[in-house]
mmCIF file of C-alpha atoms and ligand atoms in Angstrom:
data_model
loop_
_atom_site.group_PDB
_atom_site.id
_atom_site.type_symbol
_atom_site.label_atom_id
_atom_site.label_comp_id
_atom_site.label_asym_id
_atom_site.label_seq_id
_atom_site.Cartn_x
_atom_site.Cartn_y
_atom_site.Cartn_z
ATOM 1 C CA MET A 20 -27.264 1.169 -2.922
ATOM 2 C CA GLN A 21 -25.055 2.874 -5.415
ATOM 3 C CA SER A 22 -21.719 1.255 -6.138
ATOM 4 C CA VAL A 23 -18.837 3.431 -7.304
ATOM 5 C CA TYR A 24 -15.386 2.048 -8.007
ATOM 6 C CA LEU A 25 -12.600 4.606 -7.609
ATOM 7 C CA ASP A 26 -9.633 2.340 -6.929
ATOM 8 C CA ASN A 27 -8.424 1.711 -10.467
ATOM 9 C CA ASN A 28 -4.746 2.011 -9.539
ATOM 10 C CA ALA A 29 -5.213 -1.168 -7.479
ATOM 11 C CA THR A 30 -6.961 -3.047 -10.262
ATOM 12 C CA THR A 31 -9.473 -2.397 -13.039
ATOM 13 C CA MET A 32 -12.606 -4.070 -14.305
ATOM 14 C CA VAL A 33 -12.013 -6.371 -17.271
ATOM 15 C CA ASP A 34 -13.444 -4.576 -20.301
ATOM 16 C CA PRO A 35 -16.398 -6.665 -21.572
ATOM 17 C CA LYS A 36 -14.776 -6.623 -25.036
ATOM 18 C CA VAL A 37 -11.696 -8.232 -23.529
ATOM 19 C CA LYS A 38 -13.759 -10.891 -21.798
ATOM 20 C CA GLU A 39 -15.585 -11.668 -25.004
ATOM 21 C CA ILE A 40 -12.460 -12.113 -27.094
ATOM 22 C CA MET A 41 -10.969 -14.497 -24.494
ATOM 23 C CA GLN A 42 -14.050 -16.721 -24.275
ATOM 24 C CA PRO A 43 -13.405 -19.257 -27.104
ATOM 25 C CA TYR A 44 -9.905 -20.009 -25.837
ATOM 26 C CA PHE A 45 -11.069 -21.915 -22.756
ATOM 27 C CA CYS A 46 -13.246 -24.717 -24.180
ATOM 28 C CA GLU A 47 -13.057 -24.488 -27.975
ATOM 29 C CA TYR A 48 -9.444 -23.619 -28.736
ATOM 30 C CA PHE A 49 -7.712 -25.027 -25.688
ATOM 31 C CA GLY A 50 -4.649 -26.585 -27.333
ATOM 32 C CA ASN A 51 -1.084 -26.080 -26.195
ATOM 33 C CA PRO A 52 0.360 -23.713 -28.799
ATOM 34 C CA ASN A 53 3.580 -25.762 -28.729
ATOM 35 C CA SER A 54 1.759 -28.888 -29.976
ATOM 36 C CA LEU A 55 2.177 -29.619 -33.659
ATOM 37 C CA HIS A 56 -1.365 -30.903 -34.250
ATOM 38 C CA LYS A 57 -4.290 -28.717 -35.241
ATOM 39 C CA PHE A 58 -5.414 -28.207 -31.632
ATOM 40 C CA GLY A 59 -2.151 -26.486 -30.939
ATOM 41 C CA THR A 60 -1.875 -24.496 -34.120
ATOM 42 C CA GLN A 61 -5.468 -23.202 -33.884
ATOM 43 C CA THR A 62 -4.295 -20.627 -31.372
ATOM 44 C CA HIS A 63 -1.232 -19.369 -33.254
ATOM 45 C CA HIS A 64 -2.862 -16.602 -35.223
ATOM 46 C CA ALA A 65 -4.664 -15.058 -32.242
ATOM 47 C CA ILE A 66 -1.545 -15.206 -30.063
ATOM 48 C CA HIS A 67 0.492 -13.557 -32.774
ATOM 49 C CA GLU A 68 -2.106 -10.801 -33.152
ATOM 50 C CA ALA A 69 -2.249 -10.226 -29.395
ATOM 51 C CA ILE A 70 1.501 -10.006 -29.012
ATOM 52 C CA SER A 71 1.777 -7.611 -31.933
ATOM 53 C CA GLU A 72 -0.726 -5.349 -30.112
ATOM 54 C CA LEU A 73 1.683 -5.344 -27.181
ATOM 55 C CA TYR A 74 4.556 -4.306 -29.469
ATOM 56 C CA LYS A 75 2.423 -1.540 -30.985
ATOM 57 C CA GLY A 76 1.149 -0.364 -27.602
ATOM 58 C CA ILE A 77 4.648 0.498 -26.366
ATOM 59 C CA ASN A 78 6.219 1.109 -29.807
ATOM 60 C CA ALA A 79 8.685 -1.778 -29.513
ATOM 61 C CA ASP A 80 10.848 -2.574 -32.525
ATOM 62 C CA ASP A 81 10.269 -5.951 -34.233
ATOM 63 C CA ASN A 82 13.719 -7.057 -33.101
ATOM 64 C CA ASP A 83 13.029 -6.282 -29.438
ATOM 65 C CA ASP A 84 11.476 -8.868 -27.133
ATOM 66 C CA VAL A 85 8.132 -8.476 -25.413
ATOM 67 C CA ILE A 86 7.934 -11.439 -23.057
ATOM 68 C CA ILE A 87 4.728 -12.576 -21.356
ATOM 69 C CA THR A 88 5.032 -12.953 -17.581
ATOM 70 C CA GLY A 89 2.647 -13.884 -14.773
ATOM 71 C CA CYS A 90 2.357 -10.311 -13.472
ATOM 72 C CA ALA A 91 4.327 -7.080 -13.216
ATOM 73 C CA THR A 92 5.671 -8.298 -9.881
ATOM 74 C CA GLU A 93 7.359 -11.091 -11.816
ATOM 75 C CA SER A 94 8.610 -8.680 -14.503
ATOM 76 C CA ASN A 95 10.165 -6.410 -11.872
ATOM 77 C CA ASN A 96 11.705 -9.319 -9.945
ATOM 78 C CA TRP A 97 13.061 -10.737 -13.175
ATOM 79 C CA VAL A 98 14.866 -7.569 -14.255
ATOM 80 C CA LEU A 99 16.486 -6.972 -10.877
ATOM 81 C CA LYS A 100 17.464 -10.599 -10.184
ATOM 82 C CA GLY A 101 18.445 -11.234 -13.803
ATOM 83 C CA ILE A 102 20.749 -8.210 -13.836
ATOM 84 C CA TYR A 103 22.124 -9.324 -10.496
ATOM 85 C CA PHE A 104 23.221 -12.621 -12.073
ATOM 86 C CA ASP A 105 24.437 -11.027 -15.317
ATOM 87 C CA LEU A 106 26.364 -8.024 -14.099
ATOM 88 C CA ILE A 107 26.896 -8.354 -10.349
ATOM 89 C CA PHE A 108 27.250 -12.047 -9.377
ATOM 90 C CA ASN A 109 28.897 -12.958 -12.680
ATOM 91 C CA GLY A 110 30.317 -9.502 -13.439
ATOM 92 C CA ASN A 111 32.099 -6.614 -11.797
ATOM 93 C CA LYS A 112 29.183 -4.249 -11.113
ATOM 94 C CA LYS A 113 27.872 -3.751 -7.591
ATOM 95 C CA HIS A 114 25.302 -0.971 -7.595
ATOM 96 C CA ILE A 115 21.637 -0.311 -8.464
ATOM 97 C CA VAL A 116 19.908 3.103 -8.513
ATOM 98 C CA THR A 117 16.195 3.279 -7.723
ATOM 99 C CA THR A 118 13.785 5.551 -5.783
ATOM 100 C CA GLU A 119 12.280 5.523 -2.322
ATOM 101 C CA VAL A 120 8.772 5.316 -3.740
ATOM 102 C CA GLU A 121 8.858 2.300 -6.064
ATOM 103 C CA HIS A 122 6.170 -0.362 -5.856
ATOM 104 C CA PRO A 123 7.148 -3.106 -3.340
ATOM 105 C CA ALA A 124 7.806 -5.432 -6.294
ATOM 106 C CA VAL A 125 10.882 -3.281 -6.971
ATOM 107 C CA GLY A 126 11.501 -1.994 -3.441
ATOM 108 C CA ALA A 127 11.454 -5.356 -1.667
ATOM 109 C CA THR A 128 13.469 -7.042 -4.430
ATOM 110 C CA CYS A 129 16.134 -4.342 -4.041
ATOM 111 C CA SER A 130 16.191 -4.987 -0.283
ATOM 112 C CA PHE A 131 16.674 -8.692 -0.984
ATOM 113 C CA LEU A 132 19.592 -7.928 -3.309
ATOM 114 C CA GLU A 133 20.986 -5.590 -0.678
ATOM 115 C CA SER A 134 21.069 -8.558 1.724
ATOM 116 C CA LEU A 135 23.269 -10.299 -0.857
ATOM 117 C CA GLY A 136 25.721 -7.406 -0.811
ATOM 118 C CA VAL A 137 24.446 -5.186 -3.636
ATOM 119 C CA ARG A 138 24.723 -1.436 -2.997
ATOM 120 C CA ILE A 139 21.336 0.205 -3.517
ATOM 121 C CA THR A 140 20.823 3.968 -3.888
ATOM 122 C CA ARG A 141 17.200 4.906 -3.212
ATOM 123 C CA LEU A 142 16.609 8.433 -4.482
ATOM 124 C CA PRO A 143 14.281 10.524 -2.318
ATOM 125 C CA ILE A 144 11.448 12.441 -3.968
ATOM 126 C CA ASN A 145 11.347 16.213 -3.635
ATOM 127 C CA GLU A 146 8.616 18.318 -2.014
ATOM 128 C CA TYR A 147 6.578 18.098 -5.232
ATOM 129 C CA GLY A 148 6.595 14.303 -5.066
ATOM 130 C CA ASN A 149 8.927 13.943 -8.047
ATOM 131 C CA ILE A 150 12.546 13.109 -8.708
ATOM 132 C CA SER A 151 14.857 14.887 -11.120
ATOM 133 C CA ALA A 152 17.022 13.443 -13.858
ATOM 134 C CA GLN A 153 19.931 15.271 -12.250
ATOM 135 C CA GLN A 154 19.553 13.188 -9.080
ATOM 136 C CA VAL A 155 19.852 10.073 -11.224
ATOM 137 C CA GLU A 156 22.902 11.411 -13.045
ATOM 138 C CA GLU A 157 24.645 12.186 -9.773
ATOM 139 C CA ALA A 158 23.842 8.748 -8.337
ATOM 140 C CA ILE A 159 25.294 6.723 -11.218
ATOM 141 C CA CYS A 160 28.790 5.352 -10.466
ATOM 142 C CA ASP A 161 31.326 3.351 -12.462
ATOM 143 C CA ASP A 162 29.970 0.140 -10.946
ATOM 144 C CA THR A 163 26.262 0.876 -11.503
ATOM 145 C CA ALA A 164 24.560 -2.112 -13.157
ATOM 146 C CA LEU A 165 21.009 -0.798 -13.469
ATOM 147 C CA VAL A 166 18.724 2.180 -12.942
ATOM 148 C CA SER A 167 15.147 1.153 -12.046
ATOM 149 C CA ILE A 168 12.637 4.013 -11.830
ATOM 150 C CA MET A 169 8.889 3.852 -12.295
ATOM 151 C CA TRP A 170 7.200 5.782 -15.133
ATOM 152 C CA ALA A 171 4.287 7.012 -13.017
ATOM 153 C CA ASN A 172 3.800 6.619 -9.280
ATOM 154 C CA ASN A 173 0.879 4.451 -8.169
ATOM 155 C CA GLU A 174 0.044 6.611 -5.120
ATOM 156 C CA THR A 175 0.215 10.137 -6.500
ATOM 157 C CA GLY A 176 -0.032 9.491 -10.236
ATOM 158 C CA LEU A 177 2.990 11.761 -10.693
ATOM 159 C CA ILE A 178 4.936 11.177 -13.904
ATOM 160 C CA PHE A 179 8.694 10.832 -13.476
ATOM 161 C CA PRO A 180 11.092 12.330 -16.097
ATOM 162 C CA ILE A 181 11.621 9.018 -17.887
ATOM 163 C CA HIS A 182 12.801 10.492 -21.204
ATOM 164 C CA GLU A 183 15.540 12.550 -19.543
ATOM 165 C CA ILE A 184 16.585 9.626 -17.343
ATOM 166 C CA GLY A 185 16.713 7.415 -20.449
ATOM 167 C CA GLN A 186 19.056 9.915 -22.108
ATOM 168 C CA ILE A 187 21.348 9.968 -19.095
ATOM 169 C CA CYS A 188 21.479 6.178 -18.817
ATOM 170 C CA LYS A 189 22.234 5.885 -22.522
ATOM 171 C CA LYS A 190 24.999 8.480 -22.279
ATOM 172 C CA LYS A 191 26.520 6.713 -19.283
ATOM 173 C CA GLY A 192 26.087 3.222 -20.700
ATOM 174 C CA VAL A 193 23.911 2.002 -17.832
ATOM 175 C CA LEU A 194 20.898 -0.259 -18.354
ATOM 176 C CA PHE A 195 17.547 1.384 -17.594
ATOM 177 C CA HIS A 196 14.390 -0.351 -16.352
ATOM 178 C CA THR A 197 11.049 1.354 -15.830
ATOM 179 C CA ASP A 198 7.966 -0.037 -14.101
ATOM 180 C CA ALA A 199 5.311 1.400 -16.444
ATOM 181 C CA VAL A 200 2.322 -0.318 -14.827
ATOM 182 C CA GLN A 201 0.638 2.990 -13.963
ATOM 183 C CA ALA A 202 1.481 4.658 -17.273
ATOM 184 C CA ILE A 203 0.002 2.241 -19.827
ATOM 185 C CA GLY A 204 -3.430 3.406 -20.953
ATOM 186 C CA LYS A 205 -3.042 6.738 -19.163
ATOM 187 C CA ILE A 206 -0.268 8.481 -21.108
ATOM 188 C CA PRO A 207 1.639 7.608 -24.307
ATOM 189 C CA VAL A 208 4.389 5.066 -23.666
ATOM 190 C CA ASP A 209 7.155 4.732 -26.261
ATOM 191 C CA VAL A 210 10.130 2.547 -25.369
ATOM 192 C CA GLN A 211 12.200 3.889 -28.272
ATOM 193 C CA SER A 212 11.882 7.611 -27.628
ATOM 194 C CA ALA A 213 12.324 6.988 -23.902
ATOM 195 C CA ASN A 214 15.493 4.910 -24.395
ATOM 196 C CA VAL A 215 14.471 2.227 -21.926
ATOM 197 C CA ASP A 216 16.075 -1.221 -21.952
ATOM 198 C CA PHE A 217 13.401 -2.948 -19.845
ATOM 199 C CA LEU A 218 9.763 -2.024 -19.214
ATOM 200 C CA SER A 219 7.237 -3.829 -16.996
ATOM 201 C CA PHE A 220 3.468 -3.810 -17.469
ATOM 202 C CA SER A 221 0.438 -5.603 -16.071
ATOM 203 C CA ALA A 222 -2.845 -6.354 -17.865
ATOM 204 C CA HIS A 223 -5.142 -5.891 -14.876
ATOM 205 C CA LYS A 224 -4.151 -2.227 -14.547
ATOM 206 C CA PHE A 225 -5.530 -1.473 -18.026
ATOM 207 C CA HIS A 226 -8.803 -3.429 -18.085
ATOM 208 C CA GLY A 227 -7.263 -6.803 -18.874
ATOM 209 C CA PRO A 228 -7.322 -9.934 -16.698
ATOM 210 C CA LYS A 229 -5.363 -10.333 -13.465
ATOM 211 C CA GLY A 230 -2.374 -12.659 -13.307
ATOM 212 C CA ILE A 231 -0.726 -11.739 -16.589
ATOM 213 C CA GLY A 232 1.818 -9.099 -17.499
ATOM 214 C CA GLY A 233 4.850 -8.512 -19.623
ATOM 215 C CA LEU A 234 8.423 -7.419 -19.833
ATOM 216 C CA TYR A 235 9.885 -5.483 -22.740
ATOM 217 C CA ILE A 236 13.584 -6.247 -23.348
ATOM 218 C CA ARG A 237 15.542 -4.170 -25.851
ATOM 219 C CA ASN A 238 17.070 -6.061 -28.749
ATOM 220 C CA GLY A 239 20.374 -7.649 -27.812
ATOM 221 C CA VAL A 240 20.177 -7.037 -24.070
ATOM 222 C CA SER A 241 20.851 -10.206 -22.113
ATOM 223 C CA LEU A 242 18.920 -11.057 -18.975
ATOM 224 C CA THR A 243 19.315 -14.309 -17.055
ATOM 225 C CA PRO A 244 15.903 -16.016 -16.967
ATOM 226 C CA LEU A 245 13.960 -16.343 -13.739
ATOM 227 C CA LEU A 246 12.156 -19.469 -14.980
ATOM 228 C CA HIS A 247 14.355 -22.031 -16.702
ATOM 229 C CA GLY A 248 12.669 -24.842 -18.584
ATOM 230 C CA GLY A 249 11.488 -25.292 -22.151
ATOM 231 C CA GLU A 250 12.152 -23.004 -25.053
ATOM 232 C CA HIS A 251 9.026 -20.856 -24.635
ATOM 233 C CA MET A 252 9.315 -17.179 -25.471
ATOM 234 C CA ARG A 253 12.691 -17.592 -27.216
ATOM 235 C CA GLY A 254 14.071 -19.307 -24.127
ATOM 236 C CA ARG A 255 13.616 -16.189 -22.044
ATOM 237 C CA ARG A 256 10.675 -17.346 -19.939
ATOM 238 C CA SER A 257 9.503 -20.959 -19.707
ATOM 239 C CA GLY A 258 6.029 -22.188 -18.920
ATOM 240 C CA THR A 259 3.105 -23.109 -21.181
ATOM 241 C CA LEU A 260 1.568 -19.969 -22.629
ATOM 242 C CA ASN A 261 -1.603 -18.736 -20.947
ATOM 243 C CA VAL A 262 -3.472 -18.495 -24.224
ATOM 244 C CA PRO A 263 -6.784 -16.837 -23.248
ATOM 245 C CA TYR A 264 -5.052 -14.317 -20.986
ATOM 246 C CA ILE A 265 -2.462 -13.390 -23.597
ATOM 247 C CA ILE A 266 -5.277 -12.810 -26.059
ATOM 248 C CA GLY A 267 -7.131 -10.766 -23.443
ATOM 249 C CA MET A 268 -4.059 -8.682 -22.652
ATOM 250 C CA GLY A 269 -3.508 -7.969 -26.363
ATOM 251 C CA GLU A 270 -7.059 -6.703 -26.748
ATOM 252 C CA ALA A 271 -6.770 -4.691 -23.526
ATOM 253 C CA MET A 272 -3.608 -3.044 -24.880
ATOM 254 C CA ARG A 273 -5.299 -2.279 -28.197
ATOM 255 C CA LEU A 274 -8.173 -0.614 -26.328
ATOM 256 C CA ALA A 275 -5.776 1.209 -23.974
ATOM 257 C CA VAL A 276 -4.179 2.899 -26.981
ATOM 258 C CA GLU A 277 -7.526 3.534 -28.658
ATOM 259 C CA TYR A 278 -8.851 5.239 -25.499
ATOM 260 C CA LEU A 279 -5.767 7.389 -24.793
ATOM 261 C CA ASP A 280 -7.429 10.565 -26.073
ATOM 262 C CA PHE A 281 -10.555 9.757 -24.092
ATOM 263 C CA GLU A 282 -8.399 9.260 -21.007
ATOM 264 C CA HIS A 283 -6.613 12.539 -21.651
ATOM 265 C CA VAL A 284 -9.796 14.560 -22.113
ATOM 266 C CA SER A 285 -12.778 12.859 -20.491
ATOM 267 C CA VAL A 286 -11.251 10.944 -17.594
ATOM 268 C CA ARG A 287 -9.053 13.940 -16.811
ATOM 269 C CA GLY A 288 -12.123 16.186 -16.991
ATOM 270 C CA LEU A 289 -13.994 14.059 -14.441
ATOM 271 C CA ARG A 290 -10.943 13.845 -12.188
ATOM 272 C CA ASP A 291 -10.380 17.605 -12.290
ATOM 273 C CA TYR A 292 -14.058 18.280 -11.607
ATOM 274 C CA LEU A 293 -14.006 15.955 -8.605
ATOM 275 C CA GLU A 294 -10.738 17.416 -7.354
ATOM 276 C CA ASP A 295 -11.958 21.026 -7.709
ATOM 277 C CA GLU A 296 -15.098 20.240 -5.732
ATOM 278 C CA LEU A 297 -13.251 18.395 -2.964
ATOM 279 C CA LEU A 298 -10.674 21.192 -2.727
ATOM 280 C CA LYS A 299 -13.507 23.555 -1.755
ATOM 281 C CA ILE A 300 -13.624 21.758 1.597
ATOM 282 C CA LYS A 301 -11.556 23.526 4.255
ATOM 283 C CA ASP A 302 -8.056 22.109 4.953
ATOM 284 C CA VAL A 303 -7.932 19.672 2.070
ATOM 285 C CA PHE A 304 -4.736 19.148 0.074
ATOM 286 C CA VAL A 305 -3.856 17.375 -3.168
ATOM 287 C CA VAL A 306 -0.356 16.041 -3.748
ATOM 288 C CA GLY A 307 1.462 17.109 -6.905
ATOM 289 C CA SER A 308 0.710 19.380 -9.844
ATOM 290 C CA ARG A 309 -1.956 18.379 -12.354
ATOM 291 C CA GLU A 310 0.237 18.974 -15.404
ATOM 292 C CA ASN A 311 2.665 16.326 -14.346
ATOM 293 C CA ARG A 312 0.138 13.725 -13.287
ATOM 294 C CA VAL A 313 -1.608 10.832 -15.038
ATOM 295 C CA PRO A 314 -5.209 11.842 -15.822
ATOM 296 C CA ASN A 315 -6.987 9.450 -13.467
ATOM 297 C CA THR A 316 -5.343 9.884 -10.062
ATOM 298 C CA THR A 317 -5.769 12.168 -7.049
ATOM 299 C CA LEU A 318 -4.006 11.694 -3.729
ATOM 300 C CA ILE A 319 -5.947 13.886 -1.350
ATOM 301 C CA SER A 320 -5.533 14.666 2.335
ATOM 302 C CA VAL A 321 -8.211 15.846 4.723
ATOM 303 C CA ARG A 322 -6.674 17.375 7.817
ATOM 304 C CA GLY A 323 -8.032 15.889 11.030
ATOM 305 C CA ILE A 324 -9.365 12.646 9.533
ATOM 306 C CA GLU A 325 -7.587 9.293 9.464
ATOM 307 C CA GLY A 326 -7.524 7.890 5.938
ATOM 308 C CA GLU A 327 -8.926 4.585 7.193
ATOM 309 C CA ALA A 328 -11.884 6.289 8.880
ATOM 310 C CA MET A 329 -12.662 8.109 5.646
ATOM 311 C CA LEU A 330 -12.443 4.894 3.630
ATOM 312 C CA TRP A 331 -14.854 3.260 6.031
ATOM 313 C CA ASP A 332 -17.462 5.990 5.576
ATOM 314 C CA LEU A 333 -17.026 5.919 1.800
ATOM 315 C CA ASN A 334 -17.279 2.136 1.766
ATOM 316 C CA LYS A 335 -20.527 2.250 3.760
ATOM 317 C CA ALA A 336 -21.928 4.400 0.949
ATOM 318 C CA GLY A 337 -20.732 1.923 -1.685
ATOM 319 C CA ILE A 338 -17.609 3.798 -2.779
ATOM 320 C CA GLY A 339 -14.265 2.037 -3.101
ATOM 321 C CA CYS A 340 -11.029 4.074 -2.721
ATOM 322 C CA SER A 341 -7.768 3.392 -0.985
ATOM 323 C CA THR A 342 -5.304 4.936 1.417
ATOM 324 C CA GLY A 343 -2.484 4.011 -0.891
ATOM 325 C CA SER A 344 -0.924 0.910 -2.311
ATOM 326 C CA ALA A 345 -3.317 -2.065 -2.151
ATOM 327 C CA CYS A 346 -0.341 -4.104 -1.053
ATOM 328 C CA ALA A 347 0.315 -1.901 1.969
ATOM 329 C CA SER A 348 -3.121 -0.709 3.002
ATOM 330 C CA GLU A 349 -3.973 -3.479 5.434
ATOM 331 C CA ASP A 350 -2.094 -1.996 8.347
ATOM 332 C CA LEU A 351 -2.593 1.465 9.728
ATOM 333 C CA GLU A 352 0.566 2.963 8.301
ATOM 334 C CA ALA A 353 1.277 6.441 7.075
ATOM 335 C CA ASN A 354 1.159 6.742 3.300
ATOM 336 C CA PRO A 355 4.800 6.317 2.244
ATOM 337 C CA VAL A 356 4.674 9.010 -0.434
ATOM 338 C CA MET A 357 3.158 11.497 1.993
ATOM 339 C CA VAL A 358 6.015 10.779 4.377
ATOM 340 C CA ALA A 359 8.530 11.180 1.565
ATOM 341 C CA ILE A 360 7.241 14.624 0.542
ATOM 342 C CA GLY A 361 7.667 15.726 4.128
ATOM 343 C CA ALA A 362 4.036 15.845 5.224
ATOM 344 C CA ASP A 363 3.747 16.068 9.003
ATOM 345 C CA LYS A 364 2.998 12.825 10.803
ATOM 346 C CA GLU A 365 -0.647 13.618 11.295
ATOM 347 C CA LEU A 366 -1.269 14.615 7.686
ATOM 348 C CA ALA A 367 0.541 11.533 6.380
ATOM 349 C CA HIS A 368 -2.189 9.369 7.937
ATOM 350 C CA THR A 369 -4.977 11.225 6.181
ATOM 351 C CA ALA A 370 -4.194 10.420 2.535
ATOM 352 C CA ILE A 371 -6.941 9.008 0.335
ATOM 353 C CA ARG A 372 -6.133 7.782 -3.167
ATOM 354 C CA ILE A 373 -8.914 8.256 -5.686
ATOM 355 C CA SER A 374 -8.274 6.616 -9.061
ATOM 356 C CA LEU A 375 -10.752 6.742 -11.949
ATOM 357 C CA SER A 376 -11.164 4.796 -15.179
ATOM 358 C CA ARG A 377 -12.926 5.256 -18.500
ATOM 359 C CA PHE A 378 -15.964 3.526 -16.978
ATOM 360 C CA ASN A 379 -16.673 6.261 -14.409
ATOM 361 C CA THR A 380 -19.409 8.856 -14.970
ATOM 362 C CA LYS A 381 -20.252 12.431 -13.991
ATOM 363 C CA GLU A 382 -23.147 11.111 -11.841
ATOM 364 C CA GLU A 383 -20.677 8.980 -9.903
ATOM 365 C CA MET A 384 -18.492 12.027 -9.284
ATOM 366 C CA ASP A 385 -21.470 13.970 -7.941
ATOM 367 C CA TYR A 386 -22.367 11.088 -5.649
ATOM 368 C CA MET A 387 -18.753 10.878 -4.464
ATOM 369 C CA ILE A 388 -18.626 14.619 -3.764
ATOM 370 C CA ALA A 389 -21.829 14.483 -1.703
ATOM 371 C CA VAL A 390 -20.761 11.418 0.290
ATOM 372 C CA PHE A 391 -17.257 12.805 0.816
ATOM 373 C CA LYS A 392 -18.535 16.107 2.203
ATOM 374 C CA LYS A 393 -20.925 14.342 4.543
ATOM 375 C CA ALA A 394 -18.157 12.049 5.776
ATOM 376 C CA VAL A 395 -15.811 14.998 6.408
ATOM 377 C CA ASP A 396 -18.492 16.751 8.481
ATOM 378 C CA ARG A 397 -19.285 13.635 10.492
ATOM 379 C CA LEU A 398 -15.690 12.629 11.146
ATOM 380 C CA ARG A 399 -14.440 16.124 11.972
ATOM 381 C CA ASN A 400 -17.279 16.492 14.479
ATOM 382 C CA ILE A 401 -16.131 13.442 16.399
ATOM 383 C CA SER A 402 -12.393 14.069 15.873
ATOM 384 C CA SER A 403 -10.308 15.019 18.870
ATOM 385 C CA SER A 404 -7.490 16.385 16.734
ATOM 386 C CA TYR A 405 -9.503 18.810 14.639
HETATM 387 C C1 LIG B 517 0.032 -2.951 -9.450
HETATM 388 C C2 LIG B 517 1.444 -2.571 -9.624
HETATM 389 C C3 LIG B 517 2.444 -3.542 -9.749
HETATM 390 C C4 LIG B 517 2.178 -5.012 -9.587
HETATM 391 O O1 LIG B 517 1.488 -5.554 -10.659
HETATM 392 P P1 LIG B 517 0.962 -7.065 -10.563
HETATM 393 O O2 LIG B 517 0.719 -7.445 -11.980
HETATM 394 O O3 LIG B 517 -0.268 -7.018 -9.744
HETATM 395 O O4 LIG B 517 2.045 -7.878 -9.954
HETATM 396 C C5 LIG B 517 3.735 -3.126 -9.971
HETATM 397 N N1 LIG B 517 4.036 -1.823 -10.082
HETATM 398 C C6 LIG B 517 3.111 -0.860 -9.970
HETATM 399 C C7 LIG B 517 3.505 0.554 -10.116
HETATM 400 C C8 LIG B 517 1.781 -1.204 -9.722
HETATM 401 O O5 LIG B 517 0.873 -0.245 -9.593
#
């Protein structure tokens, strides 16, 4: 049976080039880079190269910090809890601005801080699935410690106005964090032109290994560590460096930048082709304009068909998609972004997220289109609501 992976916003395949470059760092060069003997120092050059790819990939300045973390969930937790200690618990700020549609790594951490007495403003998205810089400007108060808004949404792929928000935060003197997990490798990401103070990323969303990510911290910005211990990573994050994974993430970032044009043209071309064909089916809707969306993502709704039922039919034919966030898709809940854009209750349960990568092909799209159409016919025939 054919096997087609269209759930790249949940995780991606490790690029074989990434796997290859990691290989020697398990059994040959296994030293602790902090050790002073040759086993330790053997890894220094490769780690340095990998980390400099991370700096290049997001256009960080040499004086900024790019700190390796265990995942983007850690990066997001770290920014919010670190700022809590710096500016709220030990300072006179009391307020954080975020959106209603952040990844749970931001959303649930904000709820935790709320339970400690922090005031959280969660900006709603508009009917186009986006938020405006003006909403952010109006939400910032004298006691705002941090603005945390994702670069691109994981469900819809919609790109938020990060450059304008960065300008506003700079003007108002408020720290700005962006979860850029869904932007890296899909659109250009430049921490300097966007005026961000913190930026989270995760290797497994751009064809690197799972269980490693990073946090960009602008030069001079203090952030209480989440993990105290040794002096790793300039004292910002303790724990022995995960050498092979850091090297893998560096290579994955290098490739992500190298393939940006390919993503912009070829992946987008496949996505648009697929979307155009699926939109020919009666009563099918796509969320958000194409211009403002990362090239690989489509959130599509088929009136009359539960998202889960559709996934089941696709899965039987060897196709992997999702009804939304991998973290939330286990229970039969309405897609949160669909609810936020004001979709009626029935339509909110029909969302299917299709997310491509540079490894998908035209043949796979044709297979998907055929299977999708067949599934719509079958499920609408047995549906009581259609
Ligand atoms: C996947 C994802 C995360 C979590 O990344 P992990 O490295 O798996 O913890 C955070 N934010 C967004 C937008 C994501 O898509």
